[in-house]
Amino acid sequence: MIYIALVLSSAFLTHFVIGRLGTRWTLIFCQIPYILYICTLYYPHPALTIPFGILLGIVGAPLWTASYQYLCCLATRYALLFKSNLSHSYSVFFGLYFMIFLTTGAWGNLFYWIAYTLFSKSSSTEDIDRNGSQDRCGINYDYPNYTEISTDGEHFGVATIRMKFNLVSLYLSIALVSVILLTMYMESRDDDEEAGDSVVSLLLKTGSNLSRNHVLLIPLTVWSGVEQAFLMSVYSESYVVCYFGLETHGLMMITYGLSGSLSSISFGLLRRYLPMRIILSIAAVLNCTVLALSLSNCDGSLVIHLCIAAWGIAEGIWQPQIGVVYAETFPEDQVSAFSLYRLWESLGYIIVFSLKLGQVSVAAIIYVVIILLAAGIMGYFTLWWNSRRGKHLNVSPSNSIKSAK
């Protein structure tokens, strides 16, 4: 439901919110539903979590679009000030942003692992965390009956309830600090007072943005959502938790957060020396390697650790660099471009979650993921080939200053 709401928000709401509130206040106000959603986790009843989860999806598109637009603003100012290449500035700023963002995977899972170690009852770990025999893990994973999972928390015990309370309180504190810091220190942009488009105008603008270049980028953008959803839902459950238990999941996902963070800033800096097609190809090779090992059902702890690290390195390439591709390809209307980016990426999440809820076999999901990866890479290389034949993007500080002031 969150990502369906995010798709609708990307199509109908983003221009209106950013136009009315401006980038700064969009980033501030759109975090308030996140705070409210975290509060519902103190008592995670569907009557609370579902409506606030939908609200989370509604504000997600304006929040991400405004953050991308602000990054483009900073990168453009930096390029003008130091007379540097704008494409390289985009890569550095997006790489730095996602370096910080992806560290949350390490910090969040570290907090979870510490809390789990301190509060959980070791005697009940096997009964709660594992689905059964390990020969039913990996590509042979046997889905649990999700409709029978209790949401009232009665079977968890006092220790686990205390763990949940402490974790939710910690995450809530971090969210509140984020809003306070943005309110106190973030600068307003010069165009914050401009009026936003109506819903009809936004639909027309969104439709007009579906140029050939954008159509070629759709598979790659869908892939961005697919690869994130595959790791967080399918791979982590059928390989990490099923083989090694929930107590190991947090430690392994710390590897993912750290590798993604280091990869993001490293390839952001390497963009000065490596073309985008080489960087994206490295990410595709890493993902293909992990998917091939997953199909072979490798279940060793070291192998799965390395797979998660490799997926994290690829994630540190896909997220910032696809944002850079959109910023370079659509310098005249980056708000529309980034809203469409979130729309198609959310569709990728929906595809994977739908396959999982439909209890499609893990092997079949992996084949679908491989096909979508191939389509995304083919689309990008077609775009690159067209630009090489003379359809250049002409990205420079002078022709994109209007969209990133």
Tab-separated table of C-alpha atoms in Angstrom:
chain	number	residue	atom	x	y	z
A	1	MET	CA	0.000	0.000	0.000
A	2	ILE	CA	2.879	2.387	0.757
A	3	TYR	CA	4.317	2.109	-2.740
A	4	ILE	CA	0.940	2.292	-4.468
A	5	ALA	CA	0.365	5.557	-2.592
A	6	LEU	CA	3.859	6.689	-3.609
A	7	VAL	CA	3.072	6.043	-7.285
A	8	LEU	CA	-0.092	8.134	-7.070
A	9	SER	CA	1.720	10.848	-5.136
A	10	SER	CA	4.469	10.998	-7.773
A	11	ALA	CA	1.876	11.529	-10.500
A	12	PHE	CA	-0.516	13.929	-8.795
A	13	LEU	CA	1.017	15.603	-5.771
A	14	THR	CA	4.732	16.329	-6.077
A	15	HIS	CA	4.569	19.527	-8.147
A	16	PHE	CA	1.745	20.914	-6.045
A	17	VAL	CA	3.500	20.333	-2.711
A	18	ILE	CA	6.930	21.599	-3.786
A	19	GLY	CA	5.362	24.557	-5.584
A	20	ARG	CA	3.322	25.581	-2.543
A	21	LEU	CA	5.815	24.853	0.224
A	22	GLY	CA	9.173	25.191	-1.518
A	23	THR	CA	12.009	22.727	-1.232
A	24	ARG	CA	12.951	23.552	2.362
A	25	TRP	CA	9.491	23.302	3.893
A	26	THR	CA	8.651	20.251	1.788
A	27	LEU	CA	11.606	18.449	3.344
A	28	ILE	CA	10.530	19.544	6.820
A	29	PHE	CA	6.769	18.956	6.672
A	30	CYS	CA	7.012	15.677	4.758
A	31	GLN	CA	8.985	14.158	7.617
A	32	ILE	CA	6.108	14.667	10.052
A	33	PRO	CA	4.121	11.646	8.716
A	34	TYR	CA	7.278	9.560	9.193
A	35	ILE	CA	7.315	10.614	12.836
A	36	LEU	CA	3.637	9.734	13.198
A	37	TYR	CA	4.203	6.344	11.576
A	38	ILE	CA	7.052	5.572	13.967
A	39	CYS	CA	4.721	6.452	16.853
A	40	THR	CA	2.200	3.854	15.634
A	41	LEU	CA	4.855	1.171	16.104
A	42	TYR	CA	4.453	1.455	19.870
A	43	TYR	CA	1.150	-0.310	19.274
A	44	PRO	CA	1.390	-1.783	15.752
A	45	HIS	CA	-2.262	-2.493	15.105
A	46	PRO	CA	-3.379	-2.556	11.429
A	47	ALA	CA	-5.967	0.141	12.180
A	48	LEU	CA	-3.048	2.498	12.870
A	49	THR	CA	-0.176	1.231	10.750
A	50	ILE	CA	-2.103	0.891	7.469
A	51	PRO	CA	-3.519	4.460	7.224
A	52	PHE	CA	-0.283	6.027	8.452
A	53	GLY	CA	1.668	3.783	6.087
A	54	ILE	CA	-0.425	5.093	3.196
A	55	LEU	CA	0.247	8.635	4.397
A	56	LEU	CA	3.944	7.729	4.378
A	57	GLY	CA	3.693	6.811	0.707
A	58	ILE	CA	1.827	10.022	-0.108
A	59	VAL	CA	4.572	12.263	1.311
A	60	GLY	CA	7.410	10.035	0.086
A	61	ALA	CA	7.472	11.329	-3.486
A	62	PRO	CA	7.601	15.062	-2.585
A	63	LEU	CA	10.223	14.336	0.084
A	64	TRP	CA	12.568	12.453	-2.235
A	65	THR	CA	12.012	14.798	-5.175
A	66	ALA	CA	12.754	17.851	-3.034
A	67	SER	CA	15.913	16.256	-1.637
A	68	TYR	CA	17.163	15.386	-5.150
A	69	GLN	CA	16.349	18.894	-6.366
A	70	TYR	CA	18.238	20.431	-3.456
A	71	LEU	CA	21.247	18.230	-4.218
A	72	CYS	CA	21.205	19.450	-7.828
A	73	CYS	CA	21.090	23.023	-6.542
A	74	LEU	CA	24.146	22.466	-4.343
A	75	ALA	CA	26.038	20.640	-7.103
A	76	THR	CA	25.359	23.423	-9.593
A	77	ARG	CA	26.505	26.120	-7.187
A	78	TYR	CA	29.647	24.114	-6.487
A	79	ALA	CA	30.331	23.656	-10.226
A	80	LEU	CA	29.925	27.380	-10.883
A	81	LEU	CA	32.029	28.388	-7.899
A	82	PHE	CA	34.961	26.075	-8.637
A	83	LYS	CA	34.453	25.933	-12.431
A	84	SER	CA	34.219	22.147	-12.348
A	85	ASN	CA	32.328	19.728	-14.569
A	86	LEU	CA	28.666	19.623	-13.562
A	87	SER	CA	28.314	15.886	-14.216
A	88	HIS	CA	31.180	15.189	-11.841
A	89	SER	CA	29.668	17.529	-9.252
A	90	TYR	CA	26.346	15.700	-9.488
A	91	SER	CA	28.103	12.366	-8.899
A	92	VAL	CA	30.053	13.649	-5.901
A	93	PHE	CA	27.038	15.264	-4.209
A	94	PHE	CA	24.697	12.335	-4.877
A	95	GLY	CA	27.443	9.942	-3.778
A	96	LEU	CA	27.979	11.848	-0.536
A	97	TYR	CA	24.228	12.021	0.136
A	98	PHE	CA	23.704	8.296	-0.360
A	99	MET	CA	26.854	7.488	1.584
A	100	ILE	CA	25.160	9.050	4.603
A	101	PHE	CA	21.769	7.559	3.703
A	102	LEU	CA	23.080	4.004	3.320
A	103	THR	CA	24.880	4.140	6.663
A	104	THR	CA	21.410	4.035	8.207
A	105	GLY	CA	21.319	0.381	7.158
A	106	ALA	CA	24.389	-0.222	9.297
A	107	TRP	CA	23.318	1.892	12.274
A	108	GLY	CA	19.723	0.677	12.254
A	109	ASN	CA	20.686	-2.982	12.126
A	110	LEU	CA	23.401	-2.461	14.732
A	111	PHE	CA	20.824	-0.962	17.101
A	112	TYR	CA	18.478	-3.862	16.334
A	113	TRP	CA	21.166	-6.501	16.898
A	114	ILE	CA	22.224	-4.978	20.225
A	115	ALA	CA	18.610	-4.763	21.398
A	116	TYR	CA	17.867	-8.285	20.195
A	117	THR	CA	20.928	-9.638	22.015
A	118	LEU	CA	20.035	-7.844	25.253
A	119	PHE	CA	16.300	-8.450	25.399
A	120	SER	CA	15.341	-11.553	23.412
A	121	LYS	CA	14.998	-14.995	24.950
A	122	SER	CA	17.481	-17.303	23.355
A	123	SER	CA	15.284	-20.290	24.134
A	124	SER	CA	12.531	-19.085	21.819
A	125	THR	CA	14.724	-17.962	18.942
A	126	GLU	CA	14.476	-21.127	16.903
A	127	ASP	CA	10.699	-21.384	17.226
A	128	ILE	CA	10.007	-17.799	16.184
A	129	ASP	CA	12.687	-17.050	13.645
A	130	ARG	CA	12.999	-20.140	11.510
A	131	ASN	CA	10.514	-21.726	9.173
A	132	GLY	CA	11.719	-25.250	9.530
A	133	SER	CA	14.297	-27.486	7.905
A	134	GLN	CA	17.135	-25.709	6.115
A	135	ASP	CA	16.563	-27.820	2.997
A	136	ARG	CA	13.493	-25.621	2.522
A	137	CYS	CA	15.540	-22.407	2.417
A	138	GLY	CA	17.064	-20.523	-0.504
A	139	ILE	CA	15.432	-21.286	-3.856
A	140	ASN	CA	13.436	-24.036	-2.108
A	141	TYR	CA	12.088	-21.588	0.444
A	142	ASP	CA	8.717	-22.527	1.899
A	143	TYR	CA	6.687	-19.358	2.487
A	144	PRO	CA	4.953	-19.060	5.869
A	145	ASN	CA	1.237	-18.383	6.053
A	146	TYR	CA	1.334	-14.609	6.462
A	147	THR	CA	-2.377	-14.457	7.274
A	148	GLU	CA	-1.733	-16.416	10.484
A	149	ILE	CA	1.007	-14.144	11.812
A	150	SER	CA	-0.193	-12.445	14.974
A	151	THR	CA	-0.039	-8.650	15.206
A	152	ASP	CA	-0.947	-8.262	18.846
A	153	GLY	CA	2.494	-9.267	20.139
A	154	GLU	CA	1.118	-11.671	22.778
A	155	HIS	CA	3.524	-14.468	21.865
A	156	PHE	CA	6.654	-12.328	22.061
A	157	GLY	CA	6.990	-11.922	25.824
A	158	VAL	CA	7.923	-9.009	28.034
A	159	ALA	CA	11.594	-8.887	26.954
A	160	THR	CA	10.746	-8.491	23.262
A	161	ILE	CA	8.143	-5.815	24.042
A	162	ARG	CA	10.823	-3.881	25.939
A	163	MET	CA	13.162	-4.271	22.958
A	164	LYS	CA	10.499	-2.888	20.613
A	165	PHE	CA	9.806	0.059	22.908
A	166	ASN	CA	13.494	0.980	23.143
A	167	LEU	CA	14.066	0.700	19.386
A	168	VAL	CA	10.993	2.730	18.470
A	169	SER	CA	11.948	5.402	20.995
A	170	LEU	CA	15.457	5.601	19.530
A	171	TYR	CA	14.221	5.908	15.935
A	172	LEU	CA	11.629	8.482	16.976
A	173	SER	CA	14.324	10.588	18.647
A	174	ILE	CA	16.458	10.512	15.493
A	175	ALA	CA	13.502	11.608	13.351
A	176	LEU	CA	12.725	14.514	15.685
A	177	VAL	CA	16.358	15.651	15.649
A	178	SER	CA	16.293	15.564	11.832
A	179	VAL	CA	13.298	17.895	11.655
A	180	ILE	CA	14.825	20.269	14.215
A	181	LEU	CA	18.151	20.469	12.359
A	182	LEU	CA	16.485	21.108	9.001
A	183	THR	CA	14.300	23.824	10.498
A	184	MET	CA	17.246	25.565	12.122
A	185	TYR	CA	19.984	25.312	9.490
A	186	MET	CA	18.620	24.580	6.009
A	187	GLU	CA	18.608	27.524	3.585
A	188	SER	CA	15.579	28.384	1.475
A	189	ARG	CA	15.970	28.393	-2.301
A	190	ASP	CA	15.268	31.459	-4.403
A	191	ASP	CA	12.203	29.947	-6.112
A	192	ASP	CA	10.477	28.712	-2.935
A	193	GLU	CA	7.604	31.150	-3.364
A	194	GLU	CA	6.586	29.970	-6.833
A	195	ALA	CA	3.082	28.519	-7.127
A	196	GLY	CA	2.731	24.831	-7.851
A	197	ASP	CA	0.950	23.247	-10.789
A	198	SER	CA	-2.599	22.007	-10.569
A	199	VAL	CA	-3.301	18.297	-10.796
A	200	VAL	CA	-4.327	18.593	-14.468
A	201	SER	CA	-1.209	20.627	-15.296
A	202	LEU	CA	0.961	18.079	-13.561
A	203	LEU	CA	-0.564	15.244	-15.592
A	204	LEU	CA	0.097	17.178	-18.805
A	205	LYS	CA	3.648	17.937	-17.706
A	206	THR	CA	4.261	14.348	-16.675
A	207	GLY	CA	2.947	13.110	-19.987
A	208	SER	CA	5.047	15.542	-21.986
A	209	ASN	CA	8.142	14.342	-20.185
A	210	LEU	CA	7.768	10.854	-21.646
A	211	SER	CA	10.287	11.520	-24.378
A	212	ARG	CA	12.311	8.807	-26.009
A	213	ASN	CA	15.079	9.340	-23.470
A	214	HIS	CA	12.709	8.861	-20.581
A	215	VAL	CA	11.149	5.739	-22.095
A	216	LEU	CA	14.639	4.257	-22.385
A	217	LEU	CA	15.277	5.010	-18.706
A	218	ILE	CA	12.031	3.418	-17.441
A	219	PRO	CA	13.395	-0.182	-17.244
A	220	LEU	CA	16.523	0.978	-15.405
A	221	THR	CA	14.413	2.985	-12.947
A	222	VAL	CA	12.057	0.053	-12.351
A	223	TRP	CA	15.147	-2.076	-11.741
A	224	SER	CA	16.266	0.354	-9.028
A	225	GLY	CA	13.125	-0.481	-7.045
A	226	VAL	CA	13.292	-4.181	-7.878
A	227	GLU	CA	16.833	-4.665	-6.569
A	228	GLN	CA	16.080	-2.904	-3.280
A	229	ALA	CA	12.828	-4.811	-2.724
A	230	PHE	CA	14.428	-8.141	-3.667
A	231	LEU	CA	17.120	-7.824	-1.014
A	232	MET	CA	14.924	-6.506	1.796
A	233	SER	CA	12.049	-8.940	1.313
A	234	VAL	CA	12.970	-12.033	-0.709
A	235	TYR	CA	16.704	-12.582	-0.194
A	236	SER	CA	16.851	-11.560	3.455
A	237	GLU	CA	13.944	-13.854	4.368
A	238	SER	CA	14.669	-16.909	2.220
A	239	TYR	CA	18.452	-16.938	2.571
A	240	VAL	CA	19.595	-14.944	5.620
A	241	VAL	CA	16.809	-15.517	8.163
A	242	CYS	CA	15.875	-19.008	6.995
A	243	TYR	CA	19.439	-20.344	7.058
A	244	PHE	CA	20.888	-18.484	10.026
A	245	GLY	CA	17.992	-17.127	12.093
A	246	LEU	CA	16.728	-13.650	12.872
A	247	GLU	CA	19.509	-12.998	15.365
A	248	THR	CA	22.042	-13.092	12.478
A	249	HIS	CA	20.021	-10.931	10.106
A	250	GLY	CA	20.993	-7.642	11.755
A	251	LEU	CA	24.719	-8.429	11.642
A	252	MET	CA	24.627	-9.433	7.982
A	253	MET	CA	22.667	-6.336	6.978
A	254	ILE	CA	25.294	-4.164	8.684
A	255	THR	CA	27.639	-5.493	5.994
A	256	TYR	CA	25.153	-4.314	3.369
A	257	GLY	CA	24.917	-0.811	4.831
A	258	LEU	CA	28.676	-0.342	5.178
A	259	SER	CA	29.528	-1.685	1.724
A	260	GLY	CA	26.812	0.442	0.102
A	261	SER	CA	27.958	3.549	1.930
A	262	LEU	CA	31.609	3.152	0.944
A	263	SER	CA	30.633	2.276	-2.616
A	264	SER	CA	28.435	5.358	-2.969
A	265	ILE	CA	31.116	7.922	-2.152
A	266	SER	CA	33.892	5.938	-3.877
A	267	PHE	CA	32.147	5.690	-7.236
A	268	GLY	CA	30.914	9.257	-6.879
A	269	LEU	CA	34.542	10.342	-6.783
A	270	LEU	CA	35.630	7.822	-9.452
A	271	ARG	CA	33.099	9.286	-11.891
A	272	ARG	CA	35.791	11.828	-12.759
A	273	TYR	CA	37.856	8.982	-14.240
A	274	LEU	CA	35.273	6.359	-15.236
A	275	PRO	CA	32.357	6.897	-17.649
A	276	MET	CA	28.866	6.202	-16.390
A	277	ARG	CA	28.438	3.127	-18.595
A	278	ILE	CA	31.441	1.441	-16.938
A	279	ILE	CA	30.207	2.231	-13.422
A	280	LEU	CA	26.708	0.902	-14.117
A	281	SER	CA	28.200	-2.186	-15.790
A	282	ILE	CA	30.180	-2.943	-12.613
A	283	ALA	CA	26.956	-2.816	-10.603
A	284	ALA	CA	25.181	-5.081	-13.099
A	285	VAL	CA	28.002	-7.659	-12.973
A	286	LEU	CA	27.886	-7.701	-9.162
A	287	ASN	CA	24.106	-8.207	-9.152
A	288	CYS	CA	24.317	-10.970	-11.775
A	289	THR	CA	26.992	-12.765	-9.762
A	290	VAL	CA	24.853	-12.703	-6.616
A	291	LEU	CA	21.774	-13.898	-8.511
A	292	ALA	CA	23.744	-16.746	-10.103
A	293	LEU	CA	25.065	-17.856	-6.705
A	294	SER	CA	21.522	-17.623	-5.318
A	295	LEU	CA	20.235	-19.941	-8.047
A	296	SER	CA	22.982	-22.433	-7.160
A	297	ASN	CA	21.631	-22.308	-3.583
A	298	CYS	CA	24.946	-21.551	-1.890
A	299	ASP	CA	24.211	-21.548	1.837
A	300	GLY	CA	27.561	-20.928	3.532
A	301	SER	CA	27.732	-18.036	5.943
A	302	LEU	CA	30.787	-16.555	4.200
A	303	VAL	CA	29.196	-16.839	0.754
A	304	ILE	CA	26.007	-15.107	1.853
A	305	HIS	CA	28.022	-12.420	3.642
A	306	LEU	CA	29.953	-11.780	0.423
A	307	CYS	CA	26.729	-11.757	-1.603
A	308	ILE	CA	25.199	-9.145	0.680
A	309	ALA	CA	28.377	-7.050	0.516
A	310	ALA	CA	28.396	-7.278	-3.288
A	311	TRP	CA	24.721	-6.297	-3.437
A	312	GLY	CA	25.505	-3.355	-1.157
A	313	ILE	CA	28.319	-2.208	-3.454
A	314	ALA	CA	25.935	-2.355	-6.399
A	315	GLU	CA	23.290	-0.488	-4.387
A	316	GLY	CA	25.853	2.240	-3.698
A	317	ILE	CA	26.131	2.638	-7.470
A	318	TRP	CA	22.509	2.344	-8.577
A	319	GLN	CA	20.857	4.805	-6.201
A	320	PRO	CA	23.132	7.843	-6.618
A	321	GLN	CA	24.126	7.287	-10.231
A	322	ILE	CA	20.597	6.767	-11.578
A	323	GLY	CA	19.723	10.064	-9.892
A	324	VAL	CA	22.686	11.628	-11.709
A	325	VAL	CA	21.487	10.164	-15.017
A	326	TYR	CA	18.071	11.785	-14.518
A	327	ALA	CA	19.629	15.118	-13.535
A	328	GLU	CA	21.801	15.086	-16.666
A	329	THR	CA	19.127	13.863	-19.043
A	330	PHE	CA	16.400	16.316	-17.967
A	331	PRO	CA	18.165	19.524	-16.861
A	332	GLU	CA	15.225	21.720	-17.896
A	333	ASP	CA	12.607	20.148	-15.619
A	334	GLN	CA	14.217	18.172	-12.846
A	335	VAL	CA	11.165	18.197	-10.561
A	336	SER	CA	9.119	16.317	-13.181
A	337	ALA	CA	12.063	14.027	-13.891
A	338	PHE	CA	12.623	13.106	-10.256
A	339	SER	CA	8.878	12.606	-9.632
A	340	LEU	CA	8.811	10.171	-12.525
A	341	TYR	CA	11.940	8.535	-11.141
A	342	ARG	CA	10.145	7.847	-7.855
A	343	LEU	CA	7.048	6.654	-9.719
A	344	TRP	CA	8.852	4.004	-11.772
A	345	GLU	CA	11.094	2.984	-8.875
A	346	SER	CA	8.011	2.432	-6.709
A	347	LEU	CA	6.589	0.242	-9.463
A	348	GLY	CA	9.671	-1.952	-9.075
A	349	TYR	CA	8.909	-2.377	-5.375
A	350	ILE	CA	5.302	-3.270	-6.194
A	351	ILE	CA	6.404	-5.942	-8.691
A	352	VAL	CA	8.621	-7.761	-6.187
A	353	PHE	CA	6.225	-7.458	-3.244
A	354	SER	CA	3.353	-8.704	-5.422
A	355	LEU	CA	5.361	-11.736	-6.512
A	356	LYS	CA	6.246	-12.499	-2.912
A	357	LEU	CA	2.695	-12.083	-1.614
A	358	GLY	CA	1.547	-14.327	-4.463
A	359	GLN	CA	4.040	-16.886	-3.083
A	360	VAL	CA	5.818	-17.211	-6.415
A	361	SER	CA	8.843	-19.451	-5.967
A	362	VAL	CA	12.131	-17.776	-5.100
A	363	ALA	CA	13.771	-19.243	-8.224
A	364	ALA	CA	11.066	-17.715	-10.451
A	365	ILE	CA	11.450	-14.334	-8.725
A	366	ILE	CA	15.209	-14.454	-9.346
A	367	TYR	CA	14.636	-15.090	-13.068
A	368	VAL	CA	12.238	-12.127	-13.201
A	369	VAL	CA	14.861	-9.956	-11.456
A	370	ILE	CA	17.512	-11.030	-13.995
A	371	ILE	CA	15.219	-10.155	-16.907
A	372	LEU	CA	14.466	-6.712	-15.455
A	373	LEU	CA	18.185	-6.066	-14.865
A	374	ALA	CA	18.943	-6.963	-18.480
A	375	ALA	CA	16.144	-4.682	-19.713
A	376	GLY	CA	17.411	-1.803	-17.573
A	377	ILE	CA	21.000	-2.090	-18.799
A	378	MET	CA	19.877	-2.417	-22.429
A	379	GLY	CA	17.747	0.704	-22.075
A	380	TYR	CA	20.618	2.733	-20.646
A	381	PHE	CA	23.121	1.572	-23.283
A	382	THR	CA	20.615	2.439	-26.006
A	383	LEU	CA	20.362	5.933	-24.517
A	384	TRP	CA	24.161	6.179	-24.405
A	385	TRP	CA	24.476	4.978	-27.991
A	386	ASN	CA	21.943	7.559	-29.181
A	387	SER	CA	23.834	10.328	-27.414
A	388	ARG	CA	27.090	9.103	-28.929
A	389	ARG	CA	25.557	9.329	-32.391
A	390	GLY	CA	24.933	13.023	-31.898
A	391	LYS	CA	21.975	13.350	-29.523
A	392	HIS	CA	24.139	14.830	-26.777
A	393	LEU	CA	22.676	16.012	-23.490
A	394	ASN	CA	24.763	19.216	-23.354
A	395	VAL	CA	24.869	19.217	-19.565
A	396	SER	CA	26.733	22.189	-18.135
A	397	PRO	CA	26.215	24.741	-15.383
A	398	SER	CA	24.985	27.301	-17.882
A	399	ASN	CA	22.118	25.223	-19.302
A	400	SER	CA	20.868	23.770	-16.035
A	401	ILE	CA	21.206	26.712	-13.698
A	402	LYS	CA	17.513	27.519	-14.098
A	403	SER	CA	16.424	24.141	-12.812
A	404	ALA	CA	18.826	24.035	-9.899
A	405	LYS	CA	18.998	27.527	-8.509
